[in-house]
Short mmCIF file of N, CA, C and O in Angstrom, two decimals:
data_model
loop_
_atom_site.label_atom_id
_atom_site.label_comp_id
_atom_site.label_asym_id
_atom_site.label_seq_id
_atom_site.Cartn_x
_atom_site.Cartn_y
_atom_site.Cartn_z
N UNK A 1 -163.41 94.22 -28.20
CA UNK A 1 -164.19 95.26 -28.82
C UNK A 1 -165.19 95.82 -27.80
O UNK A 1 -165.82 95.07 -27.06
N UNK A 2 -165.35 97.13 -27.79
CA UNK A 2 -166.26 97.77 -26.85
C UNK A 2 -167.71 97.60 -27.31
O UNK A 2 -168.00 97.65 -28.49
N UNK A 3 -168.59 97.39 -26.32
CA UNK A 3 -170.01 97.34 -26.63
C UNK A 3 -170.52 98.75 -26.81
O UNK A 3 -170.09 99.67 -26.13
N UNK A 4 -171.45 98.91 -27.76
CA UNK A 4 -172.07 100.21 -27.99
C UNK A 4 -173.57 100.05 -27.91
O UNK A 4 -174.12 99.06 -28.38
N UNK A 5 -174.21 101.05 -27.34
CA UNK A 5 -175.67 101.07 -27.27
C UNK A 5 -176.19 101.60 -28.59
O UNK A 5 -175.98 102.76 -28.95
N UNK A 6 -176.86 100.72 -29.35
CA UNK A 6 -177.36 101.06 -30.67
C UNK A 6 -178.77 100.52 -30.82
O UNK A 6 -179.14 99.53 -30.18
N UNK A 7 -179.54 101.12 -31.72
CA UNK A 7 -180.88 100.61 -32.00
C UNK A 7 -180.77 99.22 -32.62
O UNK A 7 -179.85 98.93 -33.38
N UNK A 8 -181.72 98.39 -32.30
CA UNK A 8 -181.72 97.02 -32.79
C UNK A 8 -182.45 96.92 -34.12
O UNK A 8 -183.32 97.72 -34.44
N UNK A 9 -182.08 95.92 -34.90
CA UNK A 9 -182.82 95.63 -36.12
C UNK A 9 -184.07 94.82 -35.79
O UNK A 9 -184.98 94.72 -36.59
N UNK A 10 -184.10 94.22 -34.57
CA UNK A 10 -185.28 93.51 -34.06
C UNK A 10 -186.11 94.55 -33.32
O UNK A 10 -185.93 94.78 -32.14
N UNK A 11 -187.02 95.20 -34.06
CA UNK A 11 -187.71 96.33 -33.46
C UNK A 11 -189.22 96.19 -33.55
O UNK A 11 -189.75 95.51 -34.41
N UNK A 12 -189.88 96.88 -32.62
CA UNK A 12 -191.33 96.97 -32.63
C UNK A 12 -191.72 98.37 -33.07
O UNK A 12 -192.53 98.54 -33.96
N UNK A 13 -191.13 99.39 -32.46
CA UNK A 13 -191.41 100.77 -32.85
C UNK A 13 -190.20 101.36 -33.55
O UNK A 13 -190.23 101.62 -34.74
N UNK A 14 -189.12 101.58 -32.81
CA UNK A 14 -187.94 102.17 -33.44
C UNK A 14 -186.65 101.41 -33.13
O UNK A 14 -185.60 101.80 -33.60
N UNK A 15 -186.71 100.36 -32.35
CA UNK A 15 -185.53 99.57 -32.04
C UNK A 15 -184.81 99.97 -30.77
O UNK A 15 -183.77 99.39 -30.43
N UNK A 16 -185.33 100.96 -30.05
CA UNK A 16 -184.67 101.45 -28.84
C UNK A 16 -184.62 100.37 -27.76
O UNK A 16 -183.55 100.05 -27.24
N UNK A 17 -185.76 99.80 -27.43
CA UNK A 17 -185.79 98.82 -26.34
C UNK A 17 -185.10 97.52 -26.74
O UNK A 17 -184.47 96.87 -25.90
N UNK A 18 -185.17 97.16 -28.00
CA UNK A 18 -184.42 96.00 -28.48
C UNK A 18 -182.92 96.24 -28.36
O UNK A 18 -182.16 95.34 -28.00
N UNK A 19 -182.48 97.45 -28.64
CA UNK A 19 -181.07 97.81 -28.50
C UNK A 19 -180.61 97.78 -27.06
O UNK A 19 -179.51 97.32 -26.75
N UNK A 20 -181.45 98.26 -26.16
CA UNK A 20 -181.14 98.23 -24.72
C UNK A 20 -181.03 96.78 -24.27
O UNK A 20 -180.11 96.41 -23.52
N UNK A 21 -181.93 95.93 -24.73
CA UNK A 21 -181.90 94.51 -24.37
C UNK A 21 -180.63 93.84 -24.88
O UNK A 21 -180.01 93.06 -24.17
N UNK A 22 -180.23 94.15 -26.12
CA UNK A 22 -179.00 93.57 -26.67
C UNK A 22 -177.78 94.04 -25.89
O UNK A 22 -176.86 93.26 -25.63
N UNK A 23 -177.75 95.31 -25.51
CA UNK A 23 -176.61 95.86 -24.79
C UNK A 23 -176.42 95.18 -23.44
O UNK A 23 -175.32 94.85 -23.05
N UNK A 24 -177.53 94.97 -22.72
CA UNK A 24 -177.45 94.35 -21.40
C UNK A 24 -177.63 92.83 -21.46
O UNK A 24 -177.70 92.18 -20.42
N UNK A 25 -177.72 92.27 -22.67
CA UNK A 25 -177.87 90.83 -22.88
C UNK A 25 -179.08 90.27 -22.14
O UNK A 25 -179.00 89.28 -21.41
N UNK A 26 -180.22 90.93 -22.36
CA UNK A 26 -181.49 90.52 -21.75
C UNK A 26 -182.48 90.16 -22.85
O UNK A 26 -182.29 90.50 -24.02
N UNK A 27 -183.55 89.51 -22.46
CA UNK A 27 -184.63 89.19 -23.40
C UNK A 27 -185.38 90.48 -23.73
O UNK A 27 -185.81 91.20 -22.82
N UNK A 28 -185.54 90.81 -25.01
CA UNK A 28 -186.24 92.04 -25.39
C UNK A 28 -187.66 92.14 -24.85
O UNK A 28 -188.14 93.22 -24.53
N UNK A 29 -188.34 91.00 -24.71
CA UNK A 29 -189.70 91.02 -24.18
C UNK A 29 -189.72 91.51 -22.74
O UNK A 29 -190.60 92.29 -22.35
N UNK A 30 -188.75 91.10 -21.95
CA UNK A 30 -188.67 91.52 -20.55
C UNK A 30 -188.42 93.03 -20.48
O UNK A 30 -189.04 93.74 -19.69
N UNK A 31 -187.53 93.53 -21.32
CA UNK A 31 -187.22 94.97 -21.33
C UNK A 31 -188.46 95.76 -21.75
O UNK A 31 -188.78 96.78 -21.15
N UNK A 32 -189.16 95.28 -22.75
CA UNK A 32 -190.37 95.98 -23.21
C UNK A 32 -191.46 95.97 -22.16
O UNK A 32 -192.15 96.98 -21.96
N UNK A 33 -191.64 94.85 -21.46
CA UNK A 33 -192.63 94.80 -20.39
C UNK A 33 -192.25 95.71 -19.23
O UNK A 33 -193.11 96.41 -18.67
N UNK A 34 -190.97 95.72 -18.87
CA UNK A 34 -190.51 96.59 -17.79
C UNK A 34 -190.72 98.06 -18.16
O UNK A 34 -191.15 98.87 -17.33
N UNK A 35 -190.45 98.41 -19.40
CA UNK A 35 -190.67 99.78 -19.86
C UNK A 35 -192.16 100.14 -19.81
O UNK A 35 -192.52 101.23 -19.38
N UNK A 36 -193.02 99.22 -20.24
CA UNK A 36 -194.46 99.48 -20.23
C UNK A 36 -194.95 99.71 -18.80
O UNK A 36 -195.71 100.65 -18.56
N UNK A 37 -194.50 98.88 -17.87
CA UNK A 37 -194.90 99.06 -16.47
C UNK A 37 -194.37 100.38 -15.93
O UNK A 37 -195.10 101.13 -15.27
N UNK A 38 -193.11 100.70 -16.24
CA UNK A 38 -192.53 101.96 -15.77
C UNK A 38 -193.31 103.16 -16.33
O UNK A 38 -193.59 104.12 -15.62
N UNK A 39 -193.67 103.09 -17.59
CA UNK A 39 -194.38 104.20 -18.22
C UNK A 39 -195.79 104.34 -17.66
O UNK A 39 -196.27 105.45 -17.45
N UNK A 40 -196.45 103.23 -17.40
CA UNK A 40 -197.79 103.30 -16.82
C UNK A 40 -197.76 103.96 -15.45
O UNK A 40 -198.61 104.80 -15.15
N UNK A 41 -196.78 103.60 -14.63
CA UNK A 41 -196.74 104.15 -13.28
C UNK A 41 -196.09 105.52 -13.18
O UNK A 41 -196.38 106.28 -12.27
N UNK A 42 -195.19 105.85 -14.11
CA UNK A 42 -194.56 107.16 -14.04
C UNK A 42 -195.17 108.15 -15.02
O UNK A 42 -195.04 109.35 -14.86
N UNK A 43 -195.78 107.61 -16.07
CA UNK A 43 -196.45 108.46 -17.05
C UNK A 43 -195.50 109.14 -18.01
O UNK A 43 -194.71 108.51 -18.69
N UNK A 44 -195.55 110.43 -18.03
CA UNK A 44 -194.84 111.24 -19.01
C UNK A 44 -193.32 111.05 -19.02
O UNK A 44 -192.74 111.00 -20.09
N UNK A 45 -192.62 110.92 -17.87
CA UNK A 45 -191.15 110.75 -17.92
C UNK A 45 -190.72 109.51 -18.71
O UNK A 45 -189.70 109.54 -19.40
N UNK A 46 -191.47 108.43 -18.64
CA UNK A 46 -191.12 107.22 -19.40
C UNK A 46 -191.22 107.46 -20.89
O UNK A 46 -190.38 107.02 -21.66
N UNK A 47 -192.23 108.19 -21.31
CA UNK A 47 -192.40 108.52 -22.72
C UNK A 47 -191.28 109.44 -23.19
O UNK A 47 -190.73 109.26 -24.27
N UNK A 48 -190.93 110.42 -22.38
CA UNK A 48 -189.86 111.36 -22.74
C UNK A 48 -188.51 110.65 -22.82
O UNK A 48 -187.70 110.96 -23.69
N UNK A 49 -188.26 109.69 -21.93
CA UNK A 49 -187.02 108.91 -21.98
C UNK A 49 -186.93 108.14 -23.30
O UNK A 49 -185.88 108.11 -23.94
N UNK A 50 -188.03 107.55 -23.72
CA UNK A 50 -188.04 106.80 -24.97
C UNK A 50 -187.74 107.72 -26.16
O UNK A 50 -186.94 107.37 -27.03
N UNK A 51 -188.36 108.88 -26.19
CA UNK A 51 -188.14 109.83 -27.28
C UNK A 51 -186.67 110.28 -27.30
O UNK A 51 -186.05 110.36 -28.36
N UNK A 52 -186.11 110.56 -26.12
CA UNK A 52 -184.71 110.99 -26.04
C UNK A 52 -183.78 109.89 -26.55
O UNK A 52 -182.84 110.17 -27.31
N UNK A 53 -184.03 108.65 -26.16
CA UNK A 53 -183.20 107.54 -26.63
C UNK A 53 -183.39 107.31 -28.13
O UNK A 53 -182.42 107.01 -28.84
N UNK A 54 -184.61 107.49 -28.62
CA UNK A 54 -184.86 107.31 -30.04
C UNK A 54 -184.06 108.32 -30.87
O UNK A 54 -183.55 107.99 -31.94
N UNK A 55 -183.92 109.52 -30.36
CA UNK A 55 -183.17 110.54 -31.08
C UNK A 55 -181.66 110.39 -30.91
O UNK A 55 -180.90 110.73 -31.81
N UNK A 56 -181.22 109.88 -29.76
CA UNK A 56 -179.80 109.84 -29.44
C UNK A 56 -179.09 108.57 -29.92
O UNK A 56 -177.90 108.61 -30.25
N UNK A 57 -179.79 107.45 -29.95
CA UNK A 57 -179.15 106.17 -30.29
C UNK A 57 -178.93 106.04 -31.79
O UNK A 57 -179.85 106.27 -32.57
N UNK A 58 -177.71 105.65 -32.20
CA UNK A 58 -177.47 105.44 -33.63
C UNK A 58 -178.09 104.12 -34.10
O UNK A 58 -178.34 103.21 -33.30
N UNK A 59 -178.34 104.03 -35.38
CA UNK A 59 -178.88 102.80 -35.96
C UNK A 59 -177.75 101.79 -36.14
O UNK A 59 -176.63 102.14 -36.45
N UNK A 60 -178.09 100.52 -35.96
CA UNK A 60 -177.13 99.45 -36.19
C UNK A 60 -177.19 99.07 -37.67
O UNK A 60 -178.27 98.96 -38.24
N UNK A 61 -176.04 98.90 -38.28
CA UNK A 61 -175.99 98.45 -39.66
C UNK A 61 -176.22 96.95 -39.66
O UNK A 61 -175.40 96.18 -39.16
N UNK A 62 -177.35 96.49 -40.20
CA UNK A 62 -177.70 95.07 -40.14
C UNK A 62 -176.84 94.20 -41.04
O UNK A 62 -176.88 92.99 -40.96
N UNK A 63 -176.04 94.81 -41.92
CA UNK A 63 -175.22 94.03 -42.84
C UNK A 63 -173.81 93.77 -42.32
O UNK A 63 -173.07 93.01 -42.89
N UNK A 64 -173.44 94.43 -41.22
CA UNK A 64 -172.09 94.30 -40.69
C UNK A 64 -172.18 93.60 -39.34
O UNK A 64 -172.89 94.04 -38.46
N UNK A 65 -171.44 92.52 -39.18
CA UNK A 65 -171.38 91.80 -37.91
C UNK A 65 -170.51 92.54 -36.92
O UNK A 65 -169.55 93.20 -37.29
N UNK A 66 -170.82 92.45 -35.64
CA UNK A 66 -170.02 93.03 -34.56
C UNK A 66 -169.81 94.54 -34.70
O UNK A 66 -168.72 95.04 -34.55
N UNK A 67 -170.86 95.24 -35.01
CA UNK A 67 -170.75 96.71 -35.13
C UNK A 67 -170.82 97.31 -33.76
O UNK A 67 -171.59 96.98 -32.95
#
């Protein structure tokens, strides 16, 4: 089965970074910290990337396994 980049049900804001962590099989805390550091040093592009992913990524159905 192909992996799909989807929003996570384990979310802090909208599930984007949790979904990225699940896709790459990483710890969500590490992904969130890396994003925070990237956004602090790059500023506006990091925020715009998050908004774009929030709009583009589909939601994961939490009731269906292996979606």
